[in-house]
CSV table of N, CA, C and O in Angstrom, one decimal:
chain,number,residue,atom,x,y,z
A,11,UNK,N,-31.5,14.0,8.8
A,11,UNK,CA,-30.4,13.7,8.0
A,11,UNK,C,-30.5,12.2,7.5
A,11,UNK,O,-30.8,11.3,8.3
A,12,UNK,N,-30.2,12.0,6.2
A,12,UNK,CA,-30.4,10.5,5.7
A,12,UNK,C,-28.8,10.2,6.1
A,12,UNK,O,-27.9,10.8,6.6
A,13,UNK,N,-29.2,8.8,5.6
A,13,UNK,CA,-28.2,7.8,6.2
A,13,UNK,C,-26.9,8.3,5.1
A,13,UNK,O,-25.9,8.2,5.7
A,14,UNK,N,-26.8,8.6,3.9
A,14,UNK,CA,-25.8,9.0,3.3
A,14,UNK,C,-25.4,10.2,3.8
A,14,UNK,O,-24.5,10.1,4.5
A,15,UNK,N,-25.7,11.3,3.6
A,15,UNK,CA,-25.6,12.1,4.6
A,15,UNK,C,-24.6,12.3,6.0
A,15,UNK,O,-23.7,13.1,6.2
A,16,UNK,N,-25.0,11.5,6.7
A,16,UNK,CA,-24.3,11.0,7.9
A,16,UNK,C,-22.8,10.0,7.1
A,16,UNK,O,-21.7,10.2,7.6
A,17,UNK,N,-23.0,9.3,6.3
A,17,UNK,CA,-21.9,8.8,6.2
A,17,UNK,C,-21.1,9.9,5.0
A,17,UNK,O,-19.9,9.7,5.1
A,18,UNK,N,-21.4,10.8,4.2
A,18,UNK,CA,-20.7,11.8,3.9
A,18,UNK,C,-20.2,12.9,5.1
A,18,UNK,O,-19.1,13.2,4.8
A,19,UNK,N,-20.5,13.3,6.0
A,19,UNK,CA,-20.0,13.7,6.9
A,19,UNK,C,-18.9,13.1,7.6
A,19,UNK,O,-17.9,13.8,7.8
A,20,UNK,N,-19.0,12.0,8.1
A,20,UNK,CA,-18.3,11.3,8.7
A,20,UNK,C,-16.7,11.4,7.6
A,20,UNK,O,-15.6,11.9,8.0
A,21,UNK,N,-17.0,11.0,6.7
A,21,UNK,CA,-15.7,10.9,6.0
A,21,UNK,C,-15.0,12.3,5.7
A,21,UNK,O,-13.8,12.6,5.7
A,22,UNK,N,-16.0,12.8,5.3
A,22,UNK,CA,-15.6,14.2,5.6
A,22,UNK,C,-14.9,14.4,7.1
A,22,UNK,O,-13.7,14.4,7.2
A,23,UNK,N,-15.3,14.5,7.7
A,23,UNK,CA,-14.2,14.1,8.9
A,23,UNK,C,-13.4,14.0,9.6
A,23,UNK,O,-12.7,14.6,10.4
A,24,UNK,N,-13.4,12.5,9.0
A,24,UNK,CA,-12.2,12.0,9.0
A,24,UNK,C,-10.9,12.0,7.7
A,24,UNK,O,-9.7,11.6,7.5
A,25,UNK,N,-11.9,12.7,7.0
A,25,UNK,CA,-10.3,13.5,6.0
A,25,UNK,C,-9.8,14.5,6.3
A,25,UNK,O,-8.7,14.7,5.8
A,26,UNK,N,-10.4,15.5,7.1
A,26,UNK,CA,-10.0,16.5,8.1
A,26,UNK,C,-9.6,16.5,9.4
A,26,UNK,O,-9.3,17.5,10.0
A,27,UNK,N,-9.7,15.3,10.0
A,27,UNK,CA,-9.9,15.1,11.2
A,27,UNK,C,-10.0,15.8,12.0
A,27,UNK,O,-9.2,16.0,12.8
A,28,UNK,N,-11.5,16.4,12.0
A,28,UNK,CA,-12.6,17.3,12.4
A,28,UNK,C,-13.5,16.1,13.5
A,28,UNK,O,-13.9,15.1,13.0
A,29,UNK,N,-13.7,16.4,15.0
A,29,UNK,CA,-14.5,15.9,15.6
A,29,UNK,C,-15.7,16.7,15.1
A,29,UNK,O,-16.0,17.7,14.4
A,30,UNK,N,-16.6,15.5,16.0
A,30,UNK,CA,-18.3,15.4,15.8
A,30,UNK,C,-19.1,15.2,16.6
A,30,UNK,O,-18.9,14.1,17.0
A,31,UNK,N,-20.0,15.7,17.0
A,31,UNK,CA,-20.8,15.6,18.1
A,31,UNK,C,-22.1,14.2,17.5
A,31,UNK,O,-22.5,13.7,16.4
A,32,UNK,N,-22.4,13.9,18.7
A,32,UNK,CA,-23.8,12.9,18.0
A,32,UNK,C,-24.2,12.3,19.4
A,32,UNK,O,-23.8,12.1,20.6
A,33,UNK,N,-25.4,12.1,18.7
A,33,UNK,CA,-26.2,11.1,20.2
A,33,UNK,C,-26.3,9.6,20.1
A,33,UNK,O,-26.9,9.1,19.2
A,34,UNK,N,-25.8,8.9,21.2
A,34,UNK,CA,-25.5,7.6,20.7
A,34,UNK,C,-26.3,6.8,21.7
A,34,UNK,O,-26.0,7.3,22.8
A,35,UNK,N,-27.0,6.1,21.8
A,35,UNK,CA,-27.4,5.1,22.8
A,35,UNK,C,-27.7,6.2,24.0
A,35,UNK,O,-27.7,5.9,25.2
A,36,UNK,N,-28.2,7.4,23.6
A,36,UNK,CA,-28.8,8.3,24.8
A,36,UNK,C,-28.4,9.4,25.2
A,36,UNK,O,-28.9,10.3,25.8
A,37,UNK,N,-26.6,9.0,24.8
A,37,UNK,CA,-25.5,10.1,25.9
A,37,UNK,C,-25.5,10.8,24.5
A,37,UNK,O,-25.6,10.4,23.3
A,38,UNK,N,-25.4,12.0,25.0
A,38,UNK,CA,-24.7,13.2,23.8
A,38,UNK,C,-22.7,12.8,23.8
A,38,UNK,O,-22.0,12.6,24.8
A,39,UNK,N,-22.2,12.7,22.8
A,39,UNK,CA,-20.7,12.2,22.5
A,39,UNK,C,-20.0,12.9,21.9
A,39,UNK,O,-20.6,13.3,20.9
A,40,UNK,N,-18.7,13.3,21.9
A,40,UNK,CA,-17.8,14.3,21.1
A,40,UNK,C,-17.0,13.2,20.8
A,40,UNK,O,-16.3,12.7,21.7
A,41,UNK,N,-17.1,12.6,19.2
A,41,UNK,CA,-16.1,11.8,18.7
A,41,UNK,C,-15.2,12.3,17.7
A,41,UNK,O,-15.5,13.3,17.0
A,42,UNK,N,-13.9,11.4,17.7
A,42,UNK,CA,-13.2,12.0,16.9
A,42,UNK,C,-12.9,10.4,15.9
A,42,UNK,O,-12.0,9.5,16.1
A,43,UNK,N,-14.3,10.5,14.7
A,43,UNK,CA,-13.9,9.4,13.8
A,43,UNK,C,-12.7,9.0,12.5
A,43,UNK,O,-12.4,9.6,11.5
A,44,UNK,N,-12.1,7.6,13.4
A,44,UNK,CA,-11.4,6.9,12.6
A,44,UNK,C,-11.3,6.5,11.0
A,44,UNK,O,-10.7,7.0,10.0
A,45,UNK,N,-12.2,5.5,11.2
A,45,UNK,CA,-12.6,4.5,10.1
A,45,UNK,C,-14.7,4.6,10.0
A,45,UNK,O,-15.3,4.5,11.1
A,46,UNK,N,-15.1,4.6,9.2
A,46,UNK,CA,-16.0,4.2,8.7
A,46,UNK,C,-16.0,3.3,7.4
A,46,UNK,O,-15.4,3.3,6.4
A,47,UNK,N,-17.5,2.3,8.1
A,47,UNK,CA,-17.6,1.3,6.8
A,47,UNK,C,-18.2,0.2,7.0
A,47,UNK,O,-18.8,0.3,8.0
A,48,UNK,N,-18.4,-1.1,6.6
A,48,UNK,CA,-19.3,-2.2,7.0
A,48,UNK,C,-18.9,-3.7,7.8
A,48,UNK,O,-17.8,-4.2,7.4
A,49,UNK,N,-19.3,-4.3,8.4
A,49,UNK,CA,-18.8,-5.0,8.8
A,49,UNK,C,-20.1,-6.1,9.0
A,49,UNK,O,-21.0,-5.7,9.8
A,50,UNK,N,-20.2,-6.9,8.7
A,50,UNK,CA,-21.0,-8.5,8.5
A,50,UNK,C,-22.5,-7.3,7.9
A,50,UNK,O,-23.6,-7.3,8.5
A,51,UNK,N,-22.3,-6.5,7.0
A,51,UNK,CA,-23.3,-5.5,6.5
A,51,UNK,C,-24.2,-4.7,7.5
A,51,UNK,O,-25.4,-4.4,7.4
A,52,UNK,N,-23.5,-4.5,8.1
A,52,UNK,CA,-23.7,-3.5,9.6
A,52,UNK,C,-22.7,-2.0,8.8
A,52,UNK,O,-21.4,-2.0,8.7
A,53,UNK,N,-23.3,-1.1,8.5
A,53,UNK,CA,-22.6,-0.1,8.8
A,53,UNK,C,-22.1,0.8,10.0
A,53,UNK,O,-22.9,1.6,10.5
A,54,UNK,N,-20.6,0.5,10.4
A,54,UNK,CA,-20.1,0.8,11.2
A,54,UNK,C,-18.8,1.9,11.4
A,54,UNK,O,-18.0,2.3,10.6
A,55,UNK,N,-18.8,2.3,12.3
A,55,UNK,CA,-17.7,3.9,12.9
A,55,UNK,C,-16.9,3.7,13.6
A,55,UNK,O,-17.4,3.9,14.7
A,56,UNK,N,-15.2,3.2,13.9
A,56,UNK,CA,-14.5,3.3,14.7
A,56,UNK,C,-14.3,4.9,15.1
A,56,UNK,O,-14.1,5.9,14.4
A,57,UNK,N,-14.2,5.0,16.4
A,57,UNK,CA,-14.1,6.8,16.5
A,57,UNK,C,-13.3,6.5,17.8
A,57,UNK,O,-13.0,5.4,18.3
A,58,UNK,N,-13.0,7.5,18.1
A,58,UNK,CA,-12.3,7.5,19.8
A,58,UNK,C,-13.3,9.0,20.4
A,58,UNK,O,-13.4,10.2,19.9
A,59,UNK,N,-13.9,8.6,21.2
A,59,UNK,CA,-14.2,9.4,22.1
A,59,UNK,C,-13.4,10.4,23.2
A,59,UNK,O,-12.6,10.1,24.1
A,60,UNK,N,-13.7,11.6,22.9
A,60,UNK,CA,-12.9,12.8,23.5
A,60,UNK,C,-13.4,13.6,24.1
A,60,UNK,O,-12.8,14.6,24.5
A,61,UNK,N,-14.9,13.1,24.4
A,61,UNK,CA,-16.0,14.0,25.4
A,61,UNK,C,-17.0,13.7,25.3
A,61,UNK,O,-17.2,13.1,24.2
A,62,UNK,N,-18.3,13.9,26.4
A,62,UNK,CA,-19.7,14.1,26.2
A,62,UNK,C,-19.6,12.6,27.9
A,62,UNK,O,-18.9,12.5,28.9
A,63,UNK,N,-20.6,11.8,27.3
A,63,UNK,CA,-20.9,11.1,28.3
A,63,UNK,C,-21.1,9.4,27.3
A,63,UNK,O,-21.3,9.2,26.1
A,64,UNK,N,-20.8,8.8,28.2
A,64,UNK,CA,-21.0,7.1,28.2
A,64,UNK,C,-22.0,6.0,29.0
A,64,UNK,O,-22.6,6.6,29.9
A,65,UNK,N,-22.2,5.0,29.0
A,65,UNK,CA,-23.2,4.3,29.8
A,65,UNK,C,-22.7,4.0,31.0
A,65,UNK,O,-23.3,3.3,31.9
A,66,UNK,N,-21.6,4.6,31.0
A,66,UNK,CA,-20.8,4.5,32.3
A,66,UNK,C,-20.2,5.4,33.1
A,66,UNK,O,-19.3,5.2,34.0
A,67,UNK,N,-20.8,6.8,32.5
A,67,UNK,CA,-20.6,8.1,32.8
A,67,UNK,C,-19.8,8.9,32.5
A,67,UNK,O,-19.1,8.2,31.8
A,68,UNK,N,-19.3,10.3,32.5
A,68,UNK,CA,-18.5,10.7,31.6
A,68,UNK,C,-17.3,10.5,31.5
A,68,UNK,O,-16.7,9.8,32.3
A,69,UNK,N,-16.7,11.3,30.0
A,69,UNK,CA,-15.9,10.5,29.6
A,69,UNK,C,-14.4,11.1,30.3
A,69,UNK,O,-14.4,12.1,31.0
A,70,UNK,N,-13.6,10.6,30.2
A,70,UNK,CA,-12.2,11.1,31.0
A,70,UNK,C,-11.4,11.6,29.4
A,70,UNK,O,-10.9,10.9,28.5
A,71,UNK,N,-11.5,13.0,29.6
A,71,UNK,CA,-11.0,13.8,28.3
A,71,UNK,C,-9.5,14.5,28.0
A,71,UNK,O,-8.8,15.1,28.8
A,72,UNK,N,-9.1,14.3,27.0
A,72,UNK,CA,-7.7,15.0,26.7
A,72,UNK,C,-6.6,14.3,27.3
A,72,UNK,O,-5.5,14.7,27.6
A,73,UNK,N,-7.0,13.2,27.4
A,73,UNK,CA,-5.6,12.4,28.1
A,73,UNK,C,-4.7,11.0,27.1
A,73,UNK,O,-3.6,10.5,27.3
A,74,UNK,N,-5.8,10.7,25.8
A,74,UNK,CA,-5.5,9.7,25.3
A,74,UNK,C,-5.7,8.3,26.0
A,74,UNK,O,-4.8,7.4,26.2
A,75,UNK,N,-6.9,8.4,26.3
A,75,UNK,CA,-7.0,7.1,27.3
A,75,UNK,C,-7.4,6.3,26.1
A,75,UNK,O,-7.7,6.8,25.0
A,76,UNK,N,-7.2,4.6,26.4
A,76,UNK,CA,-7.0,4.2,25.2
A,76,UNK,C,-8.7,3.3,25.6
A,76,UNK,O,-8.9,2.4,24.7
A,77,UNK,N,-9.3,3.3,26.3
A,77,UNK,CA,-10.6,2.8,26.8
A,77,UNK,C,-11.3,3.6,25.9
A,77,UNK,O,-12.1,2.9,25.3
A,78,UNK,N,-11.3,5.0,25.2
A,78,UNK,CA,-12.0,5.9,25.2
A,78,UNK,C,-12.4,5.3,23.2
A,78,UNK,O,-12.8,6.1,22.4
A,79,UNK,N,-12.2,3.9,22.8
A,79,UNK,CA,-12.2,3.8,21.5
A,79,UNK,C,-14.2,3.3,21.7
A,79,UNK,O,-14.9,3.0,22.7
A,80,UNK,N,-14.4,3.3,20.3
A,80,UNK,CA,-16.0,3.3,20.5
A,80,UNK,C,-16.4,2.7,18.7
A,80,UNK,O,-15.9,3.4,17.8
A,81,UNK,N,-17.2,1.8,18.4
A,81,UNK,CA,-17.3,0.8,17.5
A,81,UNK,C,-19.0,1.0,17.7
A,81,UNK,O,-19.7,0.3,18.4
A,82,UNK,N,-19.4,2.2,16.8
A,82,UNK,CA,-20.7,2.6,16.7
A,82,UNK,C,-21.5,2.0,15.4
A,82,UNK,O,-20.8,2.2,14.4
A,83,UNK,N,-22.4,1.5,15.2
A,83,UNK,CA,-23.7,1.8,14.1
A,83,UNK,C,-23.9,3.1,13.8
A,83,UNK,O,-24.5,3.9,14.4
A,84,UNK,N,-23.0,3.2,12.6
A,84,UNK,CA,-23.9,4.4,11.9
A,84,UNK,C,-25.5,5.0,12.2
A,84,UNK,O,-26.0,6.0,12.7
A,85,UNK,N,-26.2,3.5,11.6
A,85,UNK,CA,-27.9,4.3,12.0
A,85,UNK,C,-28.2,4.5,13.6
A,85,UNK,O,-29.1,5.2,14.0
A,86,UNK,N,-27.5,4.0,14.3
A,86,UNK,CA,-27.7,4.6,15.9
A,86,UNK,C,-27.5,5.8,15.8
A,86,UNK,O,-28.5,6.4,16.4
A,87,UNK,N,-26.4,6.9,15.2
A,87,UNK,CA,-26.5,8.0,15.4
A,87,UNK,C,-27.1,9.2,15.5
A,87,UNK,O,-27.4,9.6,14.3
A,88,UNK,N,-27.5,10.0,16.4
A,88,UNK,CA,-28.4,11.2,15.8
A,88,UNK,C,-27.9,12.4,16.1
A,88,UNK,O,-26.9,12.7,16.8
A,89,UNK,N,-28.6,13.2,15.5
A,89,UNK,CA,-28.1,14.6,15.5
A,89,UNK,C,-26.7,14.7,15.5
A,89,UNK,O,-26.1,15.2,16.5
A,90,UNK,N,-26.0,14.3,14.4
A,90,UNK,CA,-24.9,14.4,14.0
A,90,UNK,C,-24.4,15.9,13.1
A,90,UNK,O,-25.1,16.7,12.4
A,91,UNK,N,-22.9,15.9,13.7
A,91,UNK,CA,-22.6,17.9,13.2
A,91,UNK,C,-21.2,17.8,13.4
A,91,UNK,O,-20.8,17.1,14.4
A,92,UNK,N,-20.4,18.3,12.8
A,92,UNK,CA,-19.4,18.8,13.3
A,92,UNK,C,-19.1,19.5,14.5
A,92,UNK,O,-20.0,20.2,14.6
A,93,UNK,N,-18.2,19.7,15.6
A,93,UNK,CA,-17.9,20.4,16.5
A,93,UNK,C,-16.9,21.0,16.4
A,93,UNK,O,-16.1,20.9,15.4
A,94,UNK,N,-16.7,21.9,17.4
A,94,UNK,CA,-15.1,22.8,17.6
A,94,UNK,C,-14.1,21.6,19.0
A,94,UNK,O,-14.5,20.7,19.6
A,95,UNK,N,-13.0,22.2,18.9
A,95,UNK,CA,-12.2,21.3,19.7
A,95,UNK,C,-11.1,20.5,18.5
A,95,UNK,O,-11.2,20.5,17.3
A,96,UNK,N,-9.8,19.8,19.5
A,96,UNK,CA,-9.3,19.0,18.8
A,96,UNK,C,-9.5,17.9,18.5
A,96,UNK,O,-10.0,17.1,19.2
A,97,UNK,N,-9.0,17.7,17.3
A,97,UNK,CA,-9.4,16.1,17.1
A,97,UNK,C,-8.1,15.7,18.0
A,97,UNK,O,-7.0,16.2,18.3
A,98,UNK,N,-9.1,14.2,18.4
A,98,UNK,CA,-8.1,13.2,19.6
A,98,UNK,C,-7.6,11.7,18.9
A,98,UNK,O,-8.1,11.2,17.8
A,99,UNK,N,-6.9,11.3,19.6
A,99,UNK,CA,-6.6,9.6,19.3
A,99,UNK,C,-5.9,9.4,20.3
A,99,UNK,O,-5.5,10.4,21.1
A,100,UNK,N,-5.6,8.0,20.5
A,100,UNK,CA,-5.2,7.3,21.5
A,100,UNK,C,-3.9,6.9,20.4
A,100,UNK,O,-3.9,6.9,19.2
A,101,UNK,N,-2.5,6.3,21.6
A,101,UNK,CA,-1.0,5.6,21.0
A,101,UNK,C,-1.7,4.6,20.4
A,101,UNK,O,-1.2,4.4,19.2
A,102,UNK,N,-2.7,3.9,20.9
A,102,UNK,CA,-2.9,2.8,20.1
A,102,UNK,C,-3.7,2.4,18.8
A,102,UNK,O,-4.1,1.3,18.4
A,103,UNK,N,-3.7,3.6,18.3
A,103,UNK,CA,-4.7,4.2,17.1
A,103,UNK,C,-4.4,3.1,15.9
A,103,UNK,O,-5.3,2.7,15.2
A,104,UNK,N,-3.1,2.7,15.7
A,104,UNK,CA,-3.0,1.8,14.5
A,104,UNK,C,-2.9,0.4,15.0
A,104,UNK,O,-2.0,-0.4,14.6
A,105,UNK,N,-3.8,-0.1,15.7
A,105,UNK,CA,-3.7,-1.3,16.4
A,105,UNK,C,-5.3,-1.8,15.3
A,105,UNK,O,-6.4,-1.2,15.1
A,106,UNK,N,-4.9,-2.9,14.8
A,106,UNK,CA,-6.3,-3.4,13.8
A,106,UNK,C,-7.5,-3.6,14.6
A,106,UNK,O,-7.4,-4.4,15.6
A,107,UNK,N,-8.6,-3.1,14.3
A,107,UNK,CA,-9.9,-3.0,15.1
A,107,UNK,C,-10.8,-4.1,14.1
A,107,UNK,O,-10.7,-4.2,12.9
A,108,UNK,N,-11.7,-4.9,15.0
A,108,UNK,CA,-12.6,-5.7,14.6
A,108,UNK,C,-14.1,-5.3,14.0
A,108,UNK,O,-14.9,-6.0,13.4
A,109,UNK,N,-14.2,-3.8,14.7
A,109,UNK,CA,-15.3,-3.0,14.0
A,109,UNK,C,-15.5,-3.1,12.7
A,109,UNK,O,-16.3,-4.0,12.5
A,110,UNK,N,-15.1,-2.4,11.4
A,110,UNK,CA,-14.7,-2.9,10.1
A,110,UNK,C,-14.0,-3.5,9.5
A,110,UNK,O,-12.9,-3.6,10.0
A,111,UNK,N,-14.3,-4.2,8.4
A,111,UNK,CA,-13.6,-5.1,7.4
A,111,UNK,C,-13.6,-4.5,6.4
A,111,UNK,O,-12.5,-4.5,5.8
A,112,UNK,N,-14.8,-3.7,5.8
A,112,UNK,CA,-15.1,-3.4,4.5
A,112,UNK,C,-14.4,-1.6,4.4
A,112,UNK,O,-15.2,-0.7,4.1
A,113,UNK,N,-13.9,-1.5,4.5
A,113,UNK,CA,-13.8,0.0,4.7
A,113,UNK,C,-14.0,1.5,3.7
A,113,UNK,O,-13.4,1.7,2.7
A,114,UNK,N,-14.8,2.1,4.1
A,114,UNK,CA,-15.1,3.2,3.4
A,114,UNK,C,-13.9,4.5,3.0
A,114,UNK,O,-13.6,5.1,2.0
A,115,UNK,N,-13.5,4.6,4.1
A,115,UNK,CA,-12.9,6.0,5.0
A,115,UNK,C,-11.7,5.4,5.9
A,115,UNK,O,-11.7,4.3,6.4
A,116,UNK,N,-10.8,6.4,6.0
A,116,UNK,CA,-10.2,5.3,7.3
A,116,UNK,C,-8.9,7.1,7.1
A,116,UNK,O,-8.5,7.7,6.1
A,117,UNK,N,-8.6,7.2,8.4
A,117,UNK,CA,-7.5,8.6,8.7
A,117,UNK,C,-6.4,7.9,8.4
A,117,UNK,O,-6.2,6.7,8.6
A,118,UNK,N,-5.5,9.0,7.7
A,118,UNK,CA,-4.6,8.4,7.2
A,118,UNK,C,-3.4,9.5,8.5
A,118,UNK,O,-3.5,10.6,8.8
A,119,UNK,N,-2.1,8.3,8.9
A,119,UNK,CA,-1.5,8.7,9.8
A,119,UNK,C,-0.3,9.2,9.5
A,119,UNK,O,0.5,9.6,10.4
């Protein structure tokens, strides 16, 4: 999948707010993305994580834990796809994130 690609999905998305499965730093992850878009020209993904695993082991699911937010590199991601399940967020979903500046995409609440 090219890198536009992944970021057409993504937004796609997050205009549906449709979680997504992907492999990030090793762990397989069920995110449910926020915001996509760039930040010091780093293409980047606010998402909240709602399943799979972390570098710190799995994740604590369906509760709205607000730890569960995740400030990804697009090109880190692999094997990116849509999943089944709800999309998730945390209460503190409209709290301004330092992940993007530039914004591509962003759920509208």
């Amino acid at each position: 999948m090219t890198t536009q690609q992944t970021i057409d999905l993504i937004v796609r998305a997050i205009e549906t707010k449709t979680p997504i499965s992907a492999i990030y730093d090793g762990h397989v992850r069920v995110l449910c993305p926020h915001v996509v878009g760039h930040k010091n020209d780093v293409l980047n993904m606010l998402a909240y994580q709602s399943g799979g695993e972390s570098s710190s082991g799995p994740v604590r699911v369906g509760s709205g834990h607000i730890q569960n937010w995740r400030c990804m590199q697009v090109a880190k991601l692999k094997d990116v796809s849509f999943t089944s399940g709800d999309w998730a967020t945390a209460e503190n979903h409209s709290t301004p994130s330092k992940c993007v500046d530039q914004i591509i995409a962003q759920v509208k609440f």
